[in-house]
XYZ file of C-alpha atoms in Angstrom:
656
model
C -54.703 20.313 12.884
C -51.841 21.747 13.910
C -50.888 18.552 16.201
C -50.508 16.734 13.051
C -48.930 18.907 11.166
C -46.292 19.239 14.172
C -46.187 15.836 14.444
C -45.605 14.856 11.010
C -42.452 17.795 10.270
C -41.067 15.685 13.670
C -40.869 13.016 12.052
C -39.798 14.192 8.947
C -37.146 16.166 10.944
C -35.862 12.721 13.225
C -35.672 10.104 9.804
C -34.382 12.434 6.839
C -33.505 15.161 8.604
C -29.785 15.024 8.849
C -28.986 11.411 8.276
C -29.412 10.599 4.834
C -31.798 7.900 3.258
C -31.875 4.399 4.942
C -33.899 1.418 4.800
C -34.667 1.096 8.365
C -35.634 4.382 8.886
C -38.385 4.806 6.656
C -39.644 1.585 7.551
C -39.665 3.436 10.549
C -41.520 6.648 9.475
C -44.212 4.934 8.146
C -44.866 3.025 11.386
C -44.827 6.725 13.054
C -47.232 8.246 10.125
C -49.929 5.073 11.036
C -51.536 6.635 13.635
C -51.977 10.234 12.041
C -54.386 8.523 8.998
C -57.297 7.413 10.378
C -60.185 8.205 8.088
C -61.253 6.698 4.907
C -60.020 9.684 3.089
C -56.330 11.655 4.132
C -56.829 14.542 5.570
C -55.578 18.101 3.978
C -53.534 19.535 6.274
C -51.408 16.191 6.600
C -51.741 15.654 2.468
C -50.418 19.290 2.589
C -47.289 18.166 4.534
C -46.906 14.561 2.338
C -46.196 16.486 -0.684
C -43.526 18.531 0.311
C -41.220 15.796 1.371
C -38.569 14.393 -0.595
C -40.034 11.031 -0.712
C -42.843 9.447 -2.240
C -46.170 8.796 0.622
C -48.382 5.561 -0.976
C -51.696 4.556 -0.003
C -53.653 1.804 -2.224
C -56.686 0.510 -1.124
C -57.946 -2.909 -2.212
C -61.001 -1.418 -4.623
C -64.303 -3.512 -4.876
C -63.240 -5.399 -8.066
C -59.660 -6.868 -5.830
C -57.816 -4.269 -7.628
C -55.049 -2.388 -5.941
C -55.717 1.546 -6.476
C -54.492 4.802 -5.399
C -56.164 6.084 -3.090
C -53.143 8.757 -1.853
C -49.504 9.381 -3.837
C -47.371 13.027 -2.249
C -44.559 13.950 -2.007
C -41.537 15.547 -4.342
C -40.607 12.505 -5.633
C -44.295 11.334 -7.491
C -44.037 14.312 -10.048
C -47.449 14.647 -11.933
C -48.274 10.932 -10.515
C -50.715 12.502 -7.407
C -52.772 12.197 -5.953
C -55.271 14.452 -7.938
C -53.959 12.787 -11.167
C -53.917 9.035 -9.783
C -56.240 8.103 -7.350
C -58.908 5.162 -8.123
C -56.484 4.131 -10.354
C -54.269 1.222 -10.546
C -50.559 1.678 -10.782
C -50.694 -0.923 -13.335
C -53.206 1.740 -15.563
C -49.679 4.393 -15.432
C -46.097 2.449 -14.817
C -44.590 0.429 -17.996
C -44.477 -3.260 -17.847
C -41.070 -3.689 -16.753
C -42.125 -1.146 -14.454
C -44.920 -3.240 -13.174
C -42.919 -6.250 -13.513
C -41.842 -5.456 -10.661
C -43.892 -3.817 -8.230
C -47.220 -6.011 -9.236
C -45.397 -8.616 -7.187
C -44.845 -6.606 -4.722
C -48.739 -4.674 -4.137
C -49.937 -8.372 -3.894
C -47.544 -9.960 -1.097
C -48.486 -6.154 0.854
C -51.767 -7.173 0.210
C -51.698 -10.665 1.462
C -50.317 -8.767 4.735
C -46.803 -8.654 4.618
C -44.394 -6.074 4.739
C -42.000 -6.289 1.567
C -39.278 -4.425 0.312
C -38.413 -4.130 -3.227
C -36.056 -1.609 -6.376
C -36.363 -0.629 -9.280
C -35.553 2.019 -11.834
C -38.018 4.893 -14.282
C -36.458 7.960 -16.477
C -33.202 6.239 -15.240
C -33.025 6.952 -11.526
C -33.546 3.295 -8.936
C -35.972 3.630 -6.143
C -36.552 2.588 -3.285
C -39.859 1.040 -2.188
C -41.777 -0.387 1.194
C -45.003 -1.401 1.456
C -46.932 -1.431 4.979
C -50.543 -3.428 5.528
C -52.595 -1.114 6.847
C -55.676 -1.571 7.169
C -58.002 -4.586 7.706
C -61.468 -5.110 7.197
C -63.255 -8.130 10.104
C -61.717 -10.814 8.248
C -59.239 -10.217 9.369
C -58.352 -9.191 4.806
C -56.193 -6.243 4.410
C -57.714 -3.390 2.762
C -55.227 -0.603 2.252
C -51.137 -0.404 2.191
C -48.881 2.573 3.020
C -45.702 2.495 1.567
C -42.545 5.226 1.018
C -40.029 5.605 -1.513
C -37.128 7.761 -2.331
C -34.796 8.043 -4.770
C -31.466 6.360 -3.794
C -30.019 6.500 -7.078
C -26.755 8.622 -5.831
C -26.918 6.408 -2.918
C -26.081 3.219 -5.550
C -23.749 5.298 -7.661
C -21.164 6.124 -3.950
C -21.915 2.235 -2.834
C -20.802 0.934 -6.476
C -17.644 3.814 -6.704
C -16.709 2.077 -2.941
C -16.943 -0.690 -3.791
C -14.432 -0.512 -6.502
C -11.872 1.062 -4.377
C -12.824 -1.655 -2.698
C -11.636 -4.343 -4.689
C -8.992 -2.223 -6.051
C -7.467 -2.527 -3.134
C -7.648 -5.932 -2.631
C -6.168 -6.399 -5.897
C -3.444 -4.992 -5.016
C -2.620 -6.623 -1.694
C -3.758 -10.544 -2.876
C -0.264 -9.293 -5.031
C 1.783 -8.535 -3.341
C 4.611 -10.519 -2.995
C 4.452 -11.314 0.734
C 2.394 -11.914 3.061
C -0.396 -10.279 4.226
C -2.671 -9.904 7.045
C -4.863 -7.213 8.644
C -7.094 -7.132 10.924
C -8.809 -4.656 13.170
C -10.039 -4.226 16.233
C -13.289 -2.144 17.435
C -11.921 0.756 20.548
C -13.694 -2.585 22.910
C -10.981 -4.846 21.646
C -13.474 -6.688 19.717
C -12.445 -7.653 16.059
C -13.475 -6.001 13.392
C -12.262 -7.084 10.007
C -9.088 -9.782 9.065
C -7.440 -9.527 5.510
C -5.340 -12.864 4.751
C -3.874 -12.200 1.474
C -2.900 -15.970 -0.524
C 1.166 -15.197 -0.336
C -0.154 -15.387 3.796
C -1.506 -19.081 3.241
C 1.295 -20.564 1.080
C 3.723 -19.332 3.899
C 1.642 -20.014 7.039
C -1.271 -22.102 6.605
C -4.132 -19.856 7.823
C -6.844 -18.800 5.498
C -9.368 -16.561 6.577
C -11.713 -18.549 8.266
C -9.210 -20.847 9.848
C -7.690 -18.133 11.585
C -10.298 -16.522 12.461
C -11.341 -19.773 13.958
C -8.414 -20.665 15.658
C -7.872 -18.834 19.960
C -4.428 -16.564 20.527
C -3.383 -19.555 22.352
C -3.006 -22.078 19.354
C -2.071 -19.783 16.874
C 1.174 -18.653 19.629
C 1.967 -23.030 19.632
C 2.779 -22.492 16.488
C 5.831 -20.074 17.220
C 8.617 -22.105 17.767
C 9.427 -23.138 21.518
C 13.212 -21.504 21.695
C 11.697 -17.814 19.870
C 8.495 -18.184 21.678
C 8.552 -16.244 24.608
C 11.124 -13.815 22.768
C 8.464 -12.864 20.153
C 5.187 -12.595 22.008
C 7.988 -9.761 24.987
C 8.840 -8.209 22.873
C 5.457 -7.735 20.951
C 3.795 -7.260 23.940
C 5.502 -4.631 24.543
C 5.273 -2.973 21.002
C 1.956 -2.747 21.683
C 1.277 -1.221 25.326
C 4.268 1.458 24.125
C 1.857 3.086 21.527
C 4.584 3.021 19.382
C 3.589 4.630 15.985
C 7.698 2.702 14.907
C 6.997 -0.581 12.464
C 7.541 -3.750 14.831
C 10.733 -6.305 12.977
C 10.834 -9.608 14.383
C 12.520 -12.869 13.284
C 11.915 -15.747 14.470
C 11.453 -19.627 13.269
C 7.108 -21.071 12.406
C 5.584 -24.081 12.536
C 3.515 -24.570 9.863
C 0.811 -26.827 9.123
C 3.258 -29.600 7.732
C 5.252 -28.977 10.503
C 8.039 -27.981 8.725
C 10.109 -25.401 10.336
C 10.173 -22.095 8.609
C 11.781 -18.763 9.715
C 9.817 -15.590 8.863
C 10.657 -11.691 8.793
C 7.711 -10.574 9.595
C 7.268 -6.627 9.760
C 4.065 -5.330 11.836
C 2.672 -2.149 11.893
C 0.481 -0.132 13.664
C -2.528 1.989 12.039
C -5.438 4.201 14.007
C -8.159 5.398 12.514
C -10.421 8.088 12.470
C -13.449 5.846 14.628
C -11.051 5.242 17.114
C -10.804 1.688 15.626
C -7.080 0.132 14.843
C -5.713 -2.015 12.600
C -2.475 -3.943 13.310
C -0.879 -4.597 9.477
C 1.823 -7.140 9.370
C 4.031 -7.826 6.300
C 5.590 -11.399 6.615
C 8.575 -13.164 4.037
C 9.543 -16.723 4.411
C 13.919 -16.611 5.048
C 13.732 -21.035 5.607
C 17.017 -21.186 2.345
C 18.721 -17.205 4.214
C 18.539 -18.663 7.934
C 19.093 -21.867 7.034
C 22.685 -20.829 4.891
C 23.361 -19.701 7.874
C 22.959 -22.083 10.102
C 24.750 -24.404 8.011
C 28.373 -21.954 7.468
C 28.144 -21.242 11.808
C 28.436 -25.135 12.555
C 31.181 -26.152 9.598
C 33.611 -26.074 11.582
C 32.249 -28.780 13.689
C 33.325 -31.337 10.697
C 36.862 -30.832 11.646
C 38.471 -33.589 10.113
C 35.528 -35.213 8.345
C 35.321 -32.317 6.182
C 36.191 -32.336 2.513
C 36.917 -28.976 2.495
C 40.788 -27.579 3.897
C 40.337 -27.157 8.162
C 43.989 -24.852 10.094
C 43.601 -23.980 13.529
C 46.933 -21.687 14.633
C 46.870 -20.356 17.588
C 47.894 -16.795 18.858
C 51.412 -16.182 17.508
C 50.504 -17.319 13.977
C 51.423 -21.104 15.053
C 49.846 -23.994 13.312
C 48.331 -26.517 15.856
C 46.345 -28.206 13.346
C 45.365 -29.098 9.988
C 43.333 -31.988 8.663
C 44.078 -34.006 5.733
C 41.793 -31.610 3.613
C 44.207 -29.041 4.419
C 47.477 -31.346 4.260
C 46.872 -32.495 0.515
C 46.055 -28.693 -0.585
C 48.498 -26.838 1.537
C 51.371 -30.274 0.762
C 53.819 -27.273 1.712
C 52.171 -26.049 5.492
C 53.876 -27.702 8.950
C 52.434 -28.199 12.122
C 54.352 -25.680 13.792
C 54.585 -23.300 11.167
C 54.362 -19.324 10.750
C 51.131 -18.409 9.024
C 51.609 -15.036 8.058
C 53.939 -16.710 5.946
C 51.976 -18.106 3.722
C 49.325 -16.011 0.849
C 46.608 -17.882 3.258
C 47.591 -16.113 6.086
C 47.790 -12.582 4.570
C 46.444 -10.419 6.578
C 45.718 -12.038 9.159
C 47.574 -9.883 11.898
C 46.318 -6.538 10.832
C 41.475 -7.765 11.172
C 42.290 -10.094 14.633
C 41.084 -6.962 16.477
C 37.398 -7.337 14.085
C 37.140 -11.030 14.633
C 35.073 -12.795 17.026
C 32.746 -15.653 17.044
C 31.388 -14.754 13.769
C 33.029 -16.400 10.309
C 35.836 -13.368 8.615
C 35.093 -14.184 5.039
C 38.007 -13.191 1.869
C 39.286 -14.061 -0.548
C 42.902 -15.287 -1.366
C 45.060 -16.123 -4.001
C 47.464 -19.275 -3.631
C 49.685 -20.401 -6.932
C 46.752 -20.809 -9.101
C 43.823 -21.457 -7.054
C 41.270 -19.617 -5.252
C 39.580 -19.690 -2.127
C 36.706 -18.214 0.057
C 38.829 -17.413 3.244
C 36.174 -17.544 6.525
C 38.276 -17.458 10.014
C 36.048 -18.319 13.607
C 37.605 -17.804 17.276
C 38.533 -20.942 19.337
C 38.710 -21.225 22.873
C 42.664 -21.682 22.065
C 43.127 -19.157 18.758
C 41.310 -19.282 15.399
C 40.391 -21.272 12.838
C 40.043 -21.177 9.482
C 38.088 -22.631 6.903
C 39.125 -22.353 2.644
C 36.685 -23.220 0.312
C 37.759 -23.762 -3.050
C 35.617 -21.169 -5.358
C 37.832 -21.178 -8.157
C 35.965 -22.380 -10.619
C 33.036 -19.828 -9.316
C 35.720 -16.519 -9.883
C 34.834 -16.210 -13.532
C 31.317 -16.942 -13.103
C 31.009 -14.465 -9.843
C 33.334 -11.630 -11.985
C 30.443 -11.696 -15.317
C 26.899 -12.240 -12.696
C 28.831 -9.345 -10.240
C 26.384 -6.472 -11.313
C 23.335 -8.699 -11.525
C 23.034 -9.786 -7.590
C 23.756 -6.250 -6.934
C 20.247 -5.593 -8.934
C 18.831 -8.386 -7.936
C 20.362 -7.378 -3.400
C 19.236 -3.648 -4.067
C 15.684 -4.490 -5.552
C 15.113 -6.650 -2.542
C 15.909 -4.077 0.116
C 13.789 -1.354 -1.905
C 11.086 -4.858 -1.787
C 11.547 -4.414 1.606
C 11.003 -1.338 2.025
C 8.086 -0.590 0.344
C 6.523 -3.480 2.770
C 7.294 -2.295 5.830
C 5.966 1.225 4.904
C 2.637 -0.295 3.314
C 0.691 2.057 5.833
C 3.057 4.818 5.710
C 1.954 5.057 1.346
C -1.129 3.864 2.116
C -2.228 5.847 4.779
C -3.543 9.400 3.625
C -4.416 8.043 -0.120
C -7.086 5.709 1.729
C -8.529 7.215 4.903
C -8.540 9.999 1.882
C -11.275 7.884 0.935
C -12.298 5.948 3.807
C -13.331 9.822 4.406
C -15.246 10.492 1.434
C -16.619 7.341 1.753
C -18.176 7.524 5.085
C -19.266 11.657 4.652
C -21.400 10.154 1.231
C -22.892 8.282 3.947
C -23.432 9.623 6.449
C -24.608 13.338 4.401
C -25.230 11.932 1.059
C -28.877 13.060 1.121
C -28.800 16.504 2.820
C -25.015 17.333 -0.005
C -25.747 19.739 -2.797
C -24.480 18.806 -6.182
C -21.336 20.844 -6.055
C -20.486 19.481 -2.646
C -21.190 15.295 -2.949
C -19.474 15.956 -6.916
C -16.256 17.462 -4.720
C -16.642 14.299 -2.866
C -16.095 11.510 -5.442
C -14.018 14.029 -6.921
C -11.597 13.822 -3.761
C -12.077 10.255 -4.316
C -10.985 9.636 -7.544
C -7.601 11.949 -6.438
C -7.356 9.359 -3.485
C -7.663 6.406 -6.000
C -5.099 7.542 -8.169
C -2.063 8.471 -5.766
C -2.747 4.604 -5.409
C -2.222 3.555 -8.192
C 0.652 6.557 -9.011
C 2.273 4.614 -5.976
C 1.596 0.853 -7.306
C 3.220 1.813 -11.092
C 6.248 3.447 -9.595
C 7.525 0.992 -7.119
C 6.470 -1.863 -10.174
C 8.558 0.514 -12.323
C 11.146 1.093 -10.820
C 11.240 -2.582 -9.562
C 12.075 -3.444 -13.002
C 14.967 -1.299 -13.170
C 16.544 -3.090 -10.497
C 15.896 -6.458 -12.102
C 17.394 -6.032 -15.251
C 20.702 -7.637 -15.832
C 22.520 -5.306 -17.904
C 21.165 -1.676 -19.045
C 19.967 -1.781 -22.766
C 21.013 2.008 -24.806
C 18.533 3.505 -27.229
C 18.608 6.688 -29.243
C 16.883 9.459 -27.526
C 16.219 13.019 -27.786
C 16.912 14.565 -24.723
C 15.097 18.394 -25.098
C 11.749 16.601 -26.984
C 11.724 14.143 -24.671
C 11.713 16.550 -20.921
C 9.520 18.669 -23.278
C 6.989 15.420 -23.066
C 7.463 14.214 -19.856
C 7.205 17.712 -17.974
C 4.255 18.267 -20.452
C 2.280 14.871 -18.758
C 3.270 15.637 -14.947
C -0.057 16.617 -13.482
C 1.527 19.169 -10.769
C 3.236 21.538 -12.543
C 0.180 21.599 -15.460
C -1.744 22.812 -12.040
C 1.525 24.798 -10.176
C 1.268 26.340 -13.872
C 4.675 26.675 -13.885
C 7.586 26.643 -16.751
C 9.662 25.235 -17.884
C 13.469 27.497 -19.295
C 15.137 24.361 -20.968
C 18.480 24.946 -23.091
C 20.356 22.682 -24.586
C 24.892 22.263 -25.985
C 24.025 18.512 -26.369
C 23.046 16.215 -30.116
C 19.793 16.483 -31.082
C 19.403 12.887 -30.428
C 21.971 10.795 -27.839
C 22.597 6.527 -26.941
C 22.294 6.332 -23.627
C 19.590 3.825 -20.909
C 16.554 5.608 -22.381
C 13.786 4.198 -19.338
C 16.199 4.931 -16.332
C 16.402 8.032 -18.332
C 12.259 8.852 -18.018
C 12.327 8.057 -14.992
C 14.931 10.098 -13.476
C 13.400 13.102 -15.113
C 10.227 12.408 -14.401
C 10.406 11.889 -10.633
C 13.276 15.978 -10.358
C 10.740 16.891 -12.401
C 8.397 16.757 -10.239
C 10.387 17.291 -7.037
C 11.632 20.886 -8.492
C 7.122 22.262 -9.364
C 5.741 20.147 -6.162
C 8.445 22.333 -4.132
C 8.693 25.418 -6.307
C 5.991 28.370 -5.775
C 2.870 28.683 -7.812
C 3.304 30.464 -11.567
C 7.484 29.064 -10.807
C 10.906 28.744 -12.809
C 11.992 25.921 -13.644
C 15.094 25.962 -15.443
C 16.694 22.728 -17.250
C 20.123 23.288 -18.633
C 21.443 19.780 -20.821
C 25.106 18.757 -21.889
C 27.616 16.594 -23.019
C 31.160 15.830 -21.692
C 34.177 14.936 -22.934
C 33.992 11.984 -21.216
C 30.836 10.656 -23.149
C 28.104 11.498 -20.102
C 24.721 13.190 -20.146
C 24.138 15.812 -18.474
C 21.536 17.590 -17.022
C 20.739 20.717 -13.909
C 17.682 20.668 -13.408
C 16.895 24.492 -11.053
C 13.699 25.573 -9.428
C 13.363 28.622 -7.183
C 11.242 26.382 -3.869
C 12.171 25.822 -0.643
C 15.288 24.899 -0.611
C 16.670 22.525 3.058
C 18.541 23.980 5.600
C 22.931 23.205 5.275
C 22.265 20.715 8.524
C 19.637 18.290 7.464
C 21.609 18.266 3.858
C 23.337 15.049 5.178
C 20.500 13.006 5.521
C 19.385 13.563 1.647
C 18.443 10.101 0.134
C 18.014 8.772 3.537
C 14.262 7.049 2.532
C 11.878 8.384 4.539
C 13.573 11.398 5.074
C 11.487 15.253 4.978
C 13.010 18.386 5.396
C 12.267 20.488 7.626
C 10.476 23.654 5.829
C 8.407 20.269 4.147
C 5.171 21.977 5.513
C 2.007 20.464 4.817
C 3.715 19.326 1.070
C 2.484 15.766 0.721
C 5.032 13.705 -0.478
C 6.609 10.089 1.534
C 10.225 10.158 1.230
C 11.310 7.703 -0.939
C 11.152 8.982 -4.066
C 14.838 10.417 -4.362
C 15.624 7.658 -1.975
C 15.052 4.758 -4.727
C 15.766 6.695 -7.428
C 19.642 6.928 -6.730
C 20.729 3.688 -5.962
C 19.294 3.144 -9.834
C 21.170 6.347 -11.183
C 24.526 4.167 -9.821
C 23.372 1.039 -10.346
C 25.066 1.574 -14.441
C 27.412 4.291 -13.265
C 25.791 7.457 -13.079
C 25.525 10.146 -10.657
C 22.118 12.360 -9.157
C 24.154 15.823 -6.443
C 22.038 18.171 -4.986
C 22.347 21.381 -2.903
C 20.706 24.817 -1.985
C 21.077 26.848 -5.545
C 22.620 30.148 -4.098
C 19.911 32.701 -5.584
C 17.748 30.576 -3.366
C 15.868 27.016 -3.899
C 17.645 23.214 -5.768
C 19.685 22.636 -8.025
C 19.808 18.888 -9.844
C 22.490 17.507 -11.073
C 21.940 14.559 -12.998
C 25.337 12.645 -15.126
C 24.812 9.393 -17.108
C 27.232 7.517 -19.811
C 25.913 8.386 -23.258
C 27.013 7.488 -26.996
C 28.675 4.636 -25.590
C 30.780 5.345 -22.726
C 31.895 2.814 -20.515
C 29.777 2.076 -17.072
C 32.362 3.319 -13.958
C 30.474 2.847 -10.787
C 32.709 4.231 -8.831
C 33.192 7.420 -10.422
C 33.409 10.612 -8.711
C 31.989 14.151 -9.646
C 33.055 17.699 -8.442
C 31.307 18.743 -5.178
C 30.417 22.340 -6.151
C 27.607 24.093 -5.634
C 27.996 24.486 -9.146
C 27.953 22.130 -10.654
C 25.702 19.767 -8.645
C 24.258 19.066 -5.186
C 21.716 17.448 -2.154
C 18.046 17.732 -2.963
C 15.724 15.924 0.154
C 13.805 13.066 -0.427
C 10.111 14.570 -0.589
């Protein structure tokens, strides 16, 4: 008997002791248990051991009437329905109809000689059951069926939560305004995972299926022949270097229709804890921009046939060539004339040392017309292209602010795209680690350990949601063509924002707020809220537990709202001050405090785009002091306005 007890104990430890429950382990356990059940009645010692397992072991026997009845039903999950209570009874007599509707057909299949596996729910729990034909009579008919049942409720819930997280991640990737390709490789070099979004398919023509079926050599053939050697060499060099910095490539690509496209490609490496390595590629179609640049470079080849005025001169600024359009537009110019005496030549002698083969654009006024002047160096001197932009000047002045907004938005979008792995790596790694812990140790975890792991997954998902929310909100601000003003109560608004910031509540920080400003002011309300939220979050994040955040609100005589935010946190070394507001820069004092180095770096251009100002510096008594100036009460916007730089008024804060 001791041998039985030891054998079964060893089997339990082997299949359920440290690695959790799975179908394969339950099946192996049943097959190992078969030789120990040899008689018509289960030995008492074996039954006692089985009754203490975290499973239910079942032995069904065909009765003389052909009905399956229980011979054994033991294990901690058996509850009150143990062997003594169910011996000789059919499962149909014990369980409700909805359970029997699932289980009885499976029992019949097992008695027909099949190994079966199925799940059913009872009392709010989900159970996985495996049945195995155990004994047969002389005619070959199955007389006994051996089975095992385990509670997989927790595993199913974890699987559903993990599936939700994966759906969220895929939704983010699918809705990105750029092509995304992610390939994951095992340590032996085999491809284990490929992710492609619809924008990548739109740009390159590759679907997920076609990409997997295409050999690397065939993919490389779609690179433009003149660009292929350089692209392949730089990519291989980057792969071999183990560099963590993203690789930026620009090249021509032949799409599925044979059309040549210019692509802007950012490539990043992601190393996982299990030894797998991922390559993330972000692809932008820049064909229109590249085509426009090429046309500009080749404009000089048109010369006499061009409808634009073209002028050439020698090293002494004497005119050597004027095409027909130049003669018509500037009849006062003659061959041999001194160009510097004409408005077209204004300032040329001062920037000559900056010229190269590239065009040098400048706006010049000739009488009532405005021309875009482009200069290129030739073998014998210089050539000028004059484009009449008189009709566009007024429109350009009106649209300049909107264009600056668009350029800034594109810059921030490129920064976000090029650092997807940088932003997403920490929360995704946390989700992956927690999920692996649940998969490997879920069956032996305490309730508190499981709850803590689930809380970790939830927190990481919220981090991802915050990244997307913050980027979307700021991108929307950059996309505006004007800055709508509305009435705001600064004190009430700041108090509400502080109450909603999670880290302020978690660190039990106290807000000390003073105001010398009017109760209500008119300003850009949405940008005001975004700026205050970012500055209060930084003050709490890098301040001490239960620290005080000082906030002072005032207005200036030139219709400016001034908000000063002071903390007593870690500050920043003086030699790092010049790097403030630089994307991805983090102070050496940041330590393990989480952050991306993008919050304030993306906030500053938003504020300056409406004529505001953001300055931060170390406070003499420790911590940081931030000063936010925004136009208010209908004040005119002046984007070039400057502010005092003394530490009492304004300073820089590290973009953590």
